[in-house]
Amino acid sequence: MNRFLTTVAAFATIAAGTSAVAEISDDVVKIGILNDQSGVYADFGGKGSYEAAKMAVEDFGGNVSGAPVEVVTADHQNKADIASNIARQWYDTEQVDAIMELTTSSVALAVQALSDDMNKITVTTGAATTELTGAQCVPNGFHWAYDTHALAVGTGGALVEQGGKKWYFLTADYAFGYSLEEQTGKFAESKGGEVVGSVRHPLATNDYSSFLLQAQASGADVIGLANAGQDTQNAIKQAAEFGIVQSGQRLAALLFTLSEVHGLGLEAAQGLSLTESFYWDRTDETRAFGERFMERTGSMPNMVHAATYSAVTQYLKAIEAAGTDATEEVSAKMHEMPVDDLFANGASVGKNGRLYTDVYLMEVKSPEESEGPFDYYNVLATIPGEEAFISEADSGCSLVSN
């Protein structure tokens, strides 16, 4: 009888262990990093975000709840249809559990909607539109790094207060550009500013001359560059050729990160005001992360890279807390748990999926001020997340009232 009971107990132990592992679908947690790796936003997120995701997995120990964690990646080429096809293939045949990064607003909106249909989690760190946590919010969609409202509050607010009352926008002709122009324009007007005009340009255009001449002729105090990546770099370079800044107008880089400053160089970028939600040289913890990232990539991380590290880490923490990778349980934990890491300190996630974390108003240093590579910013102000981002109540997300 004792031998029988021992055998039964052994089988029960094995069964319990099997049950625990079975809480992880396919016995592996797979995260997809989907972004632009060959186009205008390749430096903005690109392969750096993939490395940041892998760093997060390694720092977590390489497994969660007894199951290994894998990271896969693909280039969506800034096309929503290509991104959706990749996402569907990942979900249908490659057992990907969550997709993150999603540079380009049109891509992020498309993949978030598809993921909602397929009951999967998305965490956007590379796109800016407030629609992700506004009118097009979904129960399992999260927006982690920044958005057009935060950029408008940061950069737009600073320049209006410094006398930049009249604004003219040079805008990328897709959802991100429209949203950034709209949010910044509204915020400038709320501070007593005026929008005197705008012009839209194709994504990844090489010739900004006609657009810049229209902006120059507008008489605006500030030319708001409602674009990003190489588009912003090229616009700033060509603006210098027209002597726009020298003639008294100011350029506002409404979405510009450390990666683009590095690509442009301090000589051209000095004096620019911009907003990021991360700077590698802010604390001992961010400096340590920056140095490790630099060893792997040859560059210091920007806010998209750091946010991707944070998003992956929080997703794994949520799986660990839930004891499963089932979408509903993990999503609930991600909404419930505070976010406290090198990217966000004591931040919270709203019902609409928005991470409410601090953002920083930066000014690009002059070459004389910089003490070495990637020493590019003076931090002018810290803007609390509750001020930087649209409140849950005002977001337009249907989940907030439920």
Coordinates of C-alpha atoms in Angstrom, one line a residue:
M1 CA 0.0 0.0 0.0
N2 CA 2.8 2.4 0.9
R3 CA 4.5 1.6 -2.4
F4 CA 1.2 2.3 -4.2
L5 CA 0.7 5.6 -2.5
T6 CA 4.3 6.6 -3.3
T7 CA 3.7 5.8 -7.0
V8 CA 0.5 7.8 -7.0
A9 CA 2.2 10.7 -5.3
A10 CA 5.0 10.6 -7.9
F11 CA 2.5 10.6 -10.8
A12 CA 0.7 13.5 -9.2
T13 CA 3.9 15.5 -8.9
I14 CA 4.6 14.9 -12.6
A15 CA 1.1 15.8 -13.6
A16 CA 1.3 19.0 -11.6
G17 CA 4.5 19.9 -13.3
T18 CA 3.1 19.1 -16.7
S19 CA 0.0 21.3 -15.9
A20 CA 2.2 24.2 -15.0
V21 CA 4.2 24.0 -18.2
A22 CA 1.0 23.6 -20.1
E23 CA -0.1 27.1 -19.0
I24 CA 2.4 28.4 -21.6
S25 CA 1.0 27.8 -25.1
D26 CA 3.3 25.7 -27.3
D27 CA 5.7 25.5 -24.4
V28 CA 7.5 28.7 -25.6
V29 CA 6.8 32.4 -25.4
K30 CA 7.5 34.1 -28.7
I31 CA 7.7 37.9 -29.2
G32 CA 7.8 39.6 -32.6
I33 CA 9.5 42.9 -33.2
L34 CA 8.0 44.4 -36.3
N35 CA 9.4 47.6 -37.6
D36 CA 11.2 49.5 -40.4
Q37 CA 14.7 48.1 -40.8
S38 CA 15.6 49.4 -44.3
G39 CA 13.8 52.7 -44.8
V40 CA 13.6 56.2 -43.3
Y41 CA 13.0 54.9 -39.8
A42 CA 15.7 52.3 -39.7
D43 CA 17.8 54.2 -37.2
F44 CA 14.8 55.4 -35.3
G45 CA 13.9 51.9 -34.2
G46 CA 15.1 49.2 -36.6
K47 CA 17.6 46.6 -35.6
G48 CA 18.3 48.5 -32.4
S49 CA 14.8 47.7 -31.1
Y50 CA 15.5 44.0 -31.9
E51 CA 18.7 44.1 -29.8
A52 CA 16.9 45.9 -27.0
A53 CA 14.2 43.2 -27.0
K54 CA 16.9 40.5 -26.8
M55 CA 18.6 42.3 -24.0
A56 CA 15.4 42.3 -22.0
V57 CA 14.9 38.6 -22.5
E58 CA 18.5 37.9 -21.5
D59 CA 18.2 40.1 -18.4
F60 CA 15.0 38.2 -17.5
G61 CA 16.9 35.0 -17.5
G62 CA 15.9 33.7 -21.0
N63 CA 12.7 32.0 -19.8
V64 CA 9.4 32.7 -18.0
S65 CA 7.3 30.3 -16.0
G66 CA 9.5 27.4 -17.0
A67 CA 9.3 28.1 -20.8
P68 CA 12.0 29.6 -23.0
V69 CA 11.4 33.0 -24.6
E70 CA 12.2 33.7 -28.2
V71 CA 12.3 37.0 -30.1
V72 CA 11.7 37.1 -33.9
T73 CA 11.9 40.2 -36.1
A74 CA 10.8 41.4 -39.6
D75 CA 10.9 44.5 -41.7
H76 CA 7.5 45.9 -42.6
Q77 CA 8.9 48.5 -45.1
N78 CA 6.5 51.1 -43.7
K79 CA 3.6 49.5 -45.5
A80 CA 0.4 48.5 -43.5
D81 CA -0.5 45.6 -45.9
I82 CA 3.0 44.1 -45.6
A83 CA 2.9 44.5 -41.9
S84 CA -0.5 42.9 -41.6
N85 CA 0.6 39.9 -43.7
I86 CA 3.6 39.3 -41.6
A87 CA 1.6 39.6 -38.4
R88 CA -1.0 37.2 -39.7
Q89 CA 1.7 34.7 -40.7
W90 CA 3.4 35.0 -37.3
Y91 CA 0.1 34.3 -35.5
D92 CA -1.2 31.6 -37.8
T93 CA 2.0 29.5 -38.4
E94 CA 4.8 30.7 -36.1
Q95 CA 2.9 30.8 -32.8
V96 CA 4.0 34.4 -32.0
D97 CA 2.2 35.5 -28.8
A98 CA 2.7 39.3 -28.9
I99 CA 4.0 41.9 -31.4
M100 CA 5.8 45.0 -30.4
E101 CA 7.6 48.2 -31.6
L102 CA 5.4 48.8 -34.8
T103 CA 7.1 52.0 -36.1
T104 CA 4.8 54.0 -38.4
S105 CA 1.3 54.9 -37.2
S106 CA -0.5 53.4 -40.2
V107 CA 1.2 50.1 -39.6
A108 CA 0.6 50.2 -35.8
L109 CA -3.1 50.9 -36.3
A110 CA -3.4 48.0 -38.8
V111 CA -1.5 45.5 -36.8
Q112 CA -3.3 46.5 -33.5
A113 CA -6.7 46.0 -35.2
L114 CA -5.6 42.6 -36.7
S115 CA -4.3 41.5 -33.3
D116 CA -7.5 42.4 -31.7
D117 CA -9.4 40.2 -34.1
M118 CA -7.0 37.4 -33.3
N119 CA -7.0 38.0 -29.6
K120 CA -3.3 38.9 -29.3
I121 CA -1.3 41.5 -27.5
T122 CA 0.5 44.5 -29.1
V123 CA 2.7 47.0 -27.4
T124 CA 3.5 49.9 -29.7
T125 CA 6.8 51.7 -28.9
G126 CA 7.7 53.2 -32.3
A127 CA 4.5 54.9 -33.6
A128 CA 3.0 58.2 -32.4
T129 CA -0.7 58.5 -33.2
T130 CA -3.0 59.0 -30.2
E131 CA -5.6 56.9 -32.1
L132 CA -4.0 53.8 -30.7
T133 CA -5.3 54.6 -27.2
G134 CA -8.1 56.9 -28.4
A135 CA -10.9 56.1 -30.9
Q136 CA -9.2 52.9 -32.1
C137 CA -8.2 51.5 -28.7
V138 CA -8.5 47.8 -28.1
P139 CA -8.5 45.7 -24.9
N140 CA -5.1 44.2 -25.5
G141 CA -3.3 47.0 -27.2
F142 CA -0.7 49.1 -25.3
H143 CA 1.1 52.3 -26.3
W144 CA 4.4 52.6 -24.4
A145 CA 6.9 55.3 -25.4
Y146 CA 5.4 58.6 -26.6
D147 CA 2.6 60.0 -28.8
T148 CA 1.8 63.1 -30.8
H149 CA 0.1 64.8 -27.8
A150 CA 3.2 64.4 -25.6
L151 CA 5.4 65.8 -28.4
A152 CA 3.1 68.7 -28.9
V153 CA 3.0 69.5 -25.1
G154 CA 6.8 69.3 -24.9
T155 CA 8.3 70.9 -28.0
G156 CA 5.3 72.9 -29.1
G157 CA 4.6 74.3 -25.7
A158 CA 8.3 75.4 -25.2
L159 CA 8.5 77.2 -28.4
V160 CA 5.3 79.2 -28.0
E161 CA 6.4 80.3 -24.6
Q162 CA 9.7 81.4 -26.2
G163 CA 7.9 83.7 -28.6
G164 CA 7.1 81.3 -31.5
K165 CA 3.5 82.4 -32.0
K166 CA 3.0 81.8 -35.7
W167 CA 3.4 78.2 -37.0
Y168 CA 3.7 76.6 -40.4
F169 CA 3.8 72.9 -40.7
L170 CA 5.8 70.7 -43.1
T171 CA 4.0 67.4 -42.7
A172 CA 4.5 63.8 -43.7
D173 CA 1.6 62.7 -45.8
Y174 CA 0.2 59.9 -43.6
A175 CA -1.6 59.3 -40.3
F176 CA 1.4 60.0 -38.1
G177 CA 2.1 63.4 -39.8
Y178 CA -1.6 64.5 -39.7
S179 CA -1.9 63.6 -36.0
L180 CA 1.4 65.4 -35.1
E181 CA 0.4 68.5 -37.0
E182 CA -3.1 68.5 -35.5
Q183 CA -2.0 68.0 -31.9
T184 CA 0.8 70.5 -32.0
G185 CA -1.4 73.1 -33.8
K186 CA -4.1 72.8 -31.2
F187 CA -1.7 73.0 -28.3
A188 CA 0.1 76.1 -29.9
E189 CA -3.3 77.8 -30.3
S190 CA -4.3 77.0 -26.7
K191 CA -1.2 78.8 -25.6
G192 CA -2.0 81.9 -27.8
G193 CA -0.3 80.8 -30.9
E194 CA -1.6 80.7 -34.5
V195 CA -1.3 78.2 -37.4
V196 CA -0.8 80.1 -40.6
G197 CA -0.5 77.2 -43.0
S198 CA 0.8 73.8 -43.8
V199 CA 2.1 71.7 -46.7
R200 CA 2.3 67.9 -47.0
H201 CA 5.2 65.9 -48.4
P202 CA 5.4 62.2 -49.5
L203 CA 7.2 59.8 -47.1
A204 CA 10.9 59.4 -47.9
T205 CA 11.1 62.3 -50.4
N206 CA 14.5 63.6 -51.2
D207 CA 13.7 67.1 -52.3
Y208 CA 12.1 69.5 -49.8
S209 CA 12.9 72.7 -51.7
S210 CA 9.4 73.7 -52.8
F211 CA 8.0 72.8 -49.4
L212 CA 10.6 74.8 -47.5
L213 CA 10.2 77.8 -49.8
Q214 CA 6.4 77.8 -49.1
A215 CA 7.2 77.7 -45.4
Q216 CA 9.7 80.4 -45.6
A217 CA 7.3 82.7 -47.5
S218 CA 4.6 82.1 -44.9
G219 CA 6.1 84.5 -42.5
A220 CA 5.8 82.0 -39.7
D221 CA 7.9 82.3 -36.6
V222 CA 8.3 78.5 -36.4
I223 CA 8.4 75.8 -39.1
G224 CA 7.1 72.6 -37.4
L225 CA 8.6 69.5 -39.0
A226 CA 5.7 67.0 -38.5
N227 CA 7.8 64.1 -39.8
A228 CA 10.5 61.8 -38.5
G229 CA 13.7 59.9 -39.2
Q230 CA 15.6 60.7 -42.4
D231 CA 12.7 62.9 -43.5
T232 CA 13.5 65.3 -40.7
Q233 CA 17.2 65.1 -41.1
N234 CA 16.9 65.9 -44.8
A235 CA 14.5 68.8 -44.2
I236 CA 16.9 70.3 -41.7
K237 CA 19.9 70.0 -44.0
Q238 CA 18.0 71.6 -46.9
A239 CA 16.6 74.3 -44.6
A240 CA 20.2 75.3 -43.9
E241 CA 20.9 75.7 -47.6
F242 CA 18.0 78.2 -47.8
G243 CA 19.3 80.1 -44.8
I244 CA 15.9 79.7 -43.0
V245 CA 17.2 79.8 -39.5
Q246 CA 19.7 82.5 -40.3
S247 CA 16.8 84.7 -41.6
G248 CA 15.1 84.5 -38.2
Q249 CA 12.7 81.5 -38.5
R250 CA 13.0 78.6 -36.1
L251 CA 12.8 74.9 -36.9
A252 CA 10.9 72.6 -34.5
A253 CA 11.8 69.0 -34.9
L254 CA 8.5 67.6 -33.5
L255 CA 9.7 63.9 -33.5
F256 CA 13.5 63.7 -33.3
T257 CA 15.6 61.3 -31.3
L258 CA 19.2 60.8 -30.3
S259 CA 19.7 58.6 -33.3
E260 CA 18.7 61.3 -35.8
V261 CA 20.8 63.9 -33.9
H262 CA 23.7 61.6 -34.3
G263 CA 23.0 61.1 -38.0
L264 CA 22.7 64.9 -38.6
G265 CA 25.6 66.0 -36.4
L266 CA 25.8 68.6 -33.7
E267 CA 26.9 71.4 -36.1
A268 CA 23.5 71.2 -37.9
A269 CA 21.3 70.1 -35.0
Q270 CA 22.6 72.4 -32.3
G271 CA 19.9 74.5 -30.6
L272 CA 17.0 72.3 -31.7
S273 CA 14.3 71.7 -29.1
L274 CA 12.8 68.2 -29.0
T275 CA 11.0 65.9 -26.7
E276 CA 12.0 62.3 -25.7
S277 CA 10.9 60.0 -23.0
F278 CA 14.4 58.6 -22.4
Y279 CA 18.0 59.9 -22.3
W280 CA 20.8 57.5 -21.7
D281 CA 22.9 60.0 -19.7
R282 CA 20.2 60.8 -17.1
T283 CA 20.9 58.3 -14.2
D284 CA 23.4 55.6 -13.3
E285 CA 20.9 52.9 -14.4
T286 CA 20.3 54.5 -17.8
R287 CA 24.0 55.0 -18.3
A288 CA 24.7 51.4 -17.6
F289 CA 22.0 50.3 -20.0
G290 CA 23.3 52.7 -22.6
E291 CA 26.9 51.4 -22.4
R292 CA 25.7 47.8 -22.8
F293 CA 23.5 48.8 -25.8
M294 CA 26.5 50.6 -27.3
E295 CA 28.6 47.5 -27.0
R296 CA 26.1 45.5 -29.1
T297 CA 25.0 48.1 -31.6
G298 CA 27.7 50.8 -31.8
S299 CA 25.2 53.5 -30.8
M300 CA 23.5 54.8 -27.7
P301 CA 19.7 54.0 -27.3
N302 CA 16.9 56.4 -28.0
M303 CA 13.5 56.4 -26.4
V304 CA 12.1 53.7 -28.9
H305 CA 14.9 51.3 -28.0
A306 CA 14.6 51.8 -24.3
A307 CA 10.8 51.6 -24.4
T308 CA 11.1 48.3 -26.3
Y309 CA 13.3 46.9 -23.6
S310 CA 10.8 48.1 -21.0
A311 CA 7.8 46.7 -22.9
V312 CA 9.3 43.2 -23.3
T313 CA 10.3 43.2 -19.6
Q314 CA 6.9 44.2 -18.5
Y315 CA 5.2 41.6 -20.7
L316 CA 7.4 38.9 -19.2
K317 CA 6.6 40.1 -15.7
A318 CA 2.9 40.0 -16.5
I319 CA 3.2 36.4 -17.7
E320 CA 5.1 35.4 -14.6
A321 CA 2.5 37.1 -12.4
A322 CA -0.4 35.5 -14.3
G323 CA 1.2 32.1 -14.4
T324 CA 0.1 31.8 -18.1
D325 CA 0.6 33.5 -21.5
A326 CA -3.1 33.5 -22.1
T327 CA -3.9 36.9 -23.6
E328 CA -6.7 38.0 -21.3
E329 CA -4.8 37.2 -18.1
V330 CA -1.6 38.7 -19.2
S331 CA -3.3 41.9 -20.5
A332 CA -5.1 42.3 -17.1
K333 CA -1.7 42.1 -15.3
M334 CA -0.2 44.6 -17.7
H335 CA -3.0 47.1 -16.9
E336 CA -2.7 46.3 -13.2
M337 CA 1.0 46.3 -12.5
P338 CA 3.1 49.5 -12.1
V339 CA 6.0 50.0 -14.5
D340 CA 9.2 50.7 -12.7
D341 CA 12.4 50.2 -14.7
L342 CA 15.2 52.1 -16.4
F343 CA 12.6 53.6 -18.9
A344 CA 9.7 54.4 -16.6
N345 CA 9.8 55.1 -12.9
G346 CA 6.6 54.3 -11.0
A347 CA 4.5 54.7 -14.1
S348 CA 1.0 53.3 -14.6
V349 CA -1.0 51.9 -17.5
G350 CA -4.5 53.4 -18.1
K351 CA -7.6 51.5 -19.1
N352 CA -7.0 52.7 -22.7
G353 CA -3.5 51.0 -22.7
R354 CA -1.6 54.2 -22.5
L355 CA 1.6 54.1 -20.3
Y356 CA 1.7 57.4 -18.3
T357 CA 5.3 58.1 -17.9
D358 CA 7.4 61.2 -17.7
V359 CA 8.8 62.9 -20.9
Y360 CA 11.7 65.3 -21.1
L361 CA 12.1 68.5 -23.0
M362 CA 15.6 68.5 -24.5
E363 CA 17.9 71.1 -26.2
V364 CA 20.6 69.8 -28.5
K365 CA 24.1 70.9 -27.3
S366 CA 26.5 72.8 -29.5
P367 CA 29.7 71.0 -30.6
E368 CA 31.6 73.1 -28.0
E369 CA 29.3 72.0 -25.1
S370 CA 29.4 68.3 -25.9
E371 CA 32.0 66.3 -24.0
G372 CA 32.1 63.3 -26.2
P373 CA 30.1 60.9 -28.5
F374 CA 26.4 60.9 -27.8
D375 CA 26.7 63.7 -25.2
Y376 CA 24.0 65.6 -27.1
Y377 CA 21.3 66.9 -24.8
N378 CA 20.6 69.4 -22.1
V379 CA 17.5 68.3 -20.2
L380 CA 15.5 71.5 -19.9
A381 CA 12.4 70.2 -18.2
T382 CA 10.6 67.1 -17.0
I383 CA 6.9 66.8 -17.9
P384 CA 4.9 64.4 -15.8
G385 CA 3.0 61.7 -17.7
E386 CA -0.3 63.0 -16.4
E387 CA 0.4 66.4 -18.2
A388 CA 2.1 65.0 -21.3
F389 CA -0.5 62.5 -22.4
I390 CA -4.2 62.8 -22.9
S391 CA -6.2 61.6 -19.9
E392 CA -8.1 58.4 -20.0
A393 CA -11.4 60.4 -19.7
D394 CA -10.5 62.6 -22.6
S395 CA -8.9 60.0 -24.8
G396 CA -12.0 59.0 -26.7
C397 CA -11.4 55.3 -25.9
S398 CA -14.6 53.3 -25.4
L399 CA -12.9 51.0 -22.9
V400 CA -12.6 53.8 -20.3
S401 CA -16.4 54.1 -19.8
N402 CA -16.9 50.4 -19.5

